[in-house]
Amino acid sequence: MTGLTAYFGIIDVGRVKAGDFVVVSGAAGATGSVVGQIAKLKGATVLGIAGSSDKVRWLKEELGFDDALNYKDKDFFKKFRAATKDLIDVYFDNVGGEILDMALSRAKPHARFVMCGGISQYNSSNPQGPKNYLMIVSMRIRMEGFIVFDYAKEYPRALKDLAQWLSEGKIKRKETIIKGGLDQAENALQDLYNGVNTGKLLVEVKPVEEQQLKASL
Amino acid sequence: MTGLTAYFGIIDVGRVKAGDFVVVSGAAGATGSVVGQIAKLKGATVLGIAGSSDKVRWLKEELGFDDALNYKDKDFFKKFRAATKDLIDVYFDNVGGEILDMALSRAKPHARFVMCGGISQYNSSNPQGPKNYLMIVSMRIRMEGFIVFDYAKEYPRALKDLAQWLSEGKIKRKETIIKGGLDQAENALQDLYNGVNTGKLLVEVKPVEEQQLKASL
């Protein structure tokens, strides 16, 4: 489902095209990592924002992002300004908060802001709206939210493309698996909000050995 | 120019159509008052938000808005909830601030938010972003800013329609004229932010008598 979300978000809502400068927040997540790779396939230049130097390395070295930044870096703001000096055509937002505000301040006229989520705000008792939202007027930004289920009729087109790209090695995926069964689900959810995972975060419900044992009976 | 802004905003950005429920903030202003009237012409139901009971009366009784509310009314929040119980298809925003947040909380899925201005925020030292912006995701809202100059090539179409509607009495305009020459311009600008005007706010640079005297010489 995260692959489909990435697909319809960057292609149908973001209308990514060759030459675009695309910025993805939550770029090492299950959705963000595929968004960036599809944007690259379409000929865009891609900057990813993630929460650790390991993730930054993975995005650049394994997924082929043009650039990636760690938002926990103490010079992040300065580096973001430098990396977006040519201004943003498409911003794919998974996190909201201050990074969304920074992206608004660096939007090109007629930029498209694809609103997929706002993980930084979900658990906030005092949610912050984007202070720079008046850039939507001055830069004539289109900020659009979407939910993948609205595209149900078009899943076949997306699945065909995604399957082909995966089989050709043009798109890579990663999973972070938490072991220890359902007892760990609660901790895993906290880990999700703390950005522990790279790629899709899964909880192993039953150890593999046990499943295999059962299957072999 | 305000008529053209209203025209392209509600027709091209808002894509208003018959049956839509349209809410306009700053509805008694030069742009907002024309937005509401065009939406009515297109078959929409229109609720205007303005800042005095006189303006509310003008919108309903003279301009034909279906409903109008005074945001300075102490029961405004409650009245707004009641008036938007069927949820909003198109929100035309001239003011930003809390009313934008309330509109977000009452958006229909796939609502269009036409971002024209945010007069409540222009002079704020601590601008407030819309706290409810995550409704953009959950309701799949398209929030789009625009500037009338981008439509320069299409002015002829708009001017033809606007001239016809004006001549047929389908659109009415109002001006608030501040007398006393350019000395009053500074006060007039303050008045604009205080919402003193209904319709376009103009400063009379030279008394009419003097202009006529000069013209007759």
Coordinates of N, CA, C and O in Angstrom, one line a residue, chain A residues 177-185 202-215 217:
Chain A
I177 N 12.3 -5.0 10.8 CA 11.4 -5.9 11.4 C 11.7 -6.0 12.9 O 12.9 -6.2 13.3
I178 N 10.7 -5.7 13.7 CA 10.8 -5.8 15.2 C 10.4 -7.2 15.6 O 9.3 -7.7 15.3
K179 N 11.3 -7.9 16.3 CA 11.1 -9.2 16.7 C 10.4 -9.3 18.1 O 10.5 -8.3 18.8
G180 N 9.8 -10.4 18.4 CA 9.3 -10.5 19.8 C 7.8 -10.7 19.8 O 7.2 -10.6 20.9
G181 N 7.1 -10.8 18.7 CA 5.7 -11.0 18.7 C 4.9 -9.8 19.0 O 5.4 -8.6 19.1
L182 N 3.6 -10.0 19.1 CA 2.6 -8.8 19.2 C 2.9 -8.0 20.5 O 2.5 -6.9 20.6
D183 N 3.6 -8.7 21.5 CA 3.9 -7.9 22.7 C 4.7 -6.7 22.4 O 4.7 -5.7 23.1
Q184 N 5.4 -6.7 21.3 CA 6.3 -5.6 20.9 C 5.5 -4.5 20.1 O 6.1 -3.5 19.7
A185 N 4.2 -4.8 19.7 CA 3.5 -3.8 18.8 C 3.5 -2.4 19.4 O 3.7 -1.4 18.6
L202 N 7.8 -3.3 10.4 CA 7.0 -4.5 10.6 C 7.2 -5.1 12.0 O 8.3 -5.0 12.5
V203 N 6.2 -5.7 12.5 CA 6.3 -6.5 13.8 C 6.2 -8.0 13.4 O 5.3 -8.4 12.8
E204 N 7.2 -8.7 13.8 CA 7.2 -10.2 13.5 C 6.3 -10.8 14.6 O 6.6 -10.8 15.8
V205 N 5.2 -11.3 14.1 CA 4.2 -11.9 15.0 C 4.6 -13.2 15.6 O 4.4 -13.6 16.7
K206 N 5.2 -14.0 14.7 CA 5.7 -15.3 15.1 C 7.1 -15.5 14.5 O 7.4 -15.2 13.4
P207 N 8.0 -16.1 15.3 CA 9.3 -16.3 14.8 C 9.3 -17.1 13.5 O 8.5 -18.1 13.4
V208 N 10.2 -16.8 12.6 CA 10.2 -17.5 11.3 C 10.4 -19.0 11.5 O 9.7 -19.8 10.8
E209 N 11.3 -19.4 12.4 CA 11.5 -20.9 12.7 C 10.2 -21.6 13.0 O 10.0 -22.7 12.5
E210 N 9.4 -20.9 13.8 CA 8.2 -21.6 14.3 C 7.2 -21.7 13.1 O 6.5 -22.7 13.0
Q211 N 7.2 -20.6 12.2 CA 6.3 -20.7 11.1 C 6.7 -21.9 10.2 O 5.9 -22.6 9.6
Q212 N 8.1 -21.9 10.0 CA 8.6 -23.0 9.1 C 8.3 -24.4 9.7 O 7.9 -25.3 8.9
L213 N 8.5 -24.5 11.0 CA 8.2 -25.7 11.6 C 6.8 -26.2 11.4 O 6.5 -27.3 11.0
K214 N 5.9 -25.2 11.6 CA 4.5 -25.5 11.4 C 4.2 -25.9 9.9 O 3.4 -26.8 9.7
A215 N 4.8 -25.1 9.0 CA 4.6 -25.4 7.6 C 5.1 -26.8 7.2 O 4.5 -27.4 6.3
L217 N 5.1 -29.4 9.0 CA 4.3 -30.5 9.7 C 3.3 -31.1 8.7 O 2.7 -30.5 7.9

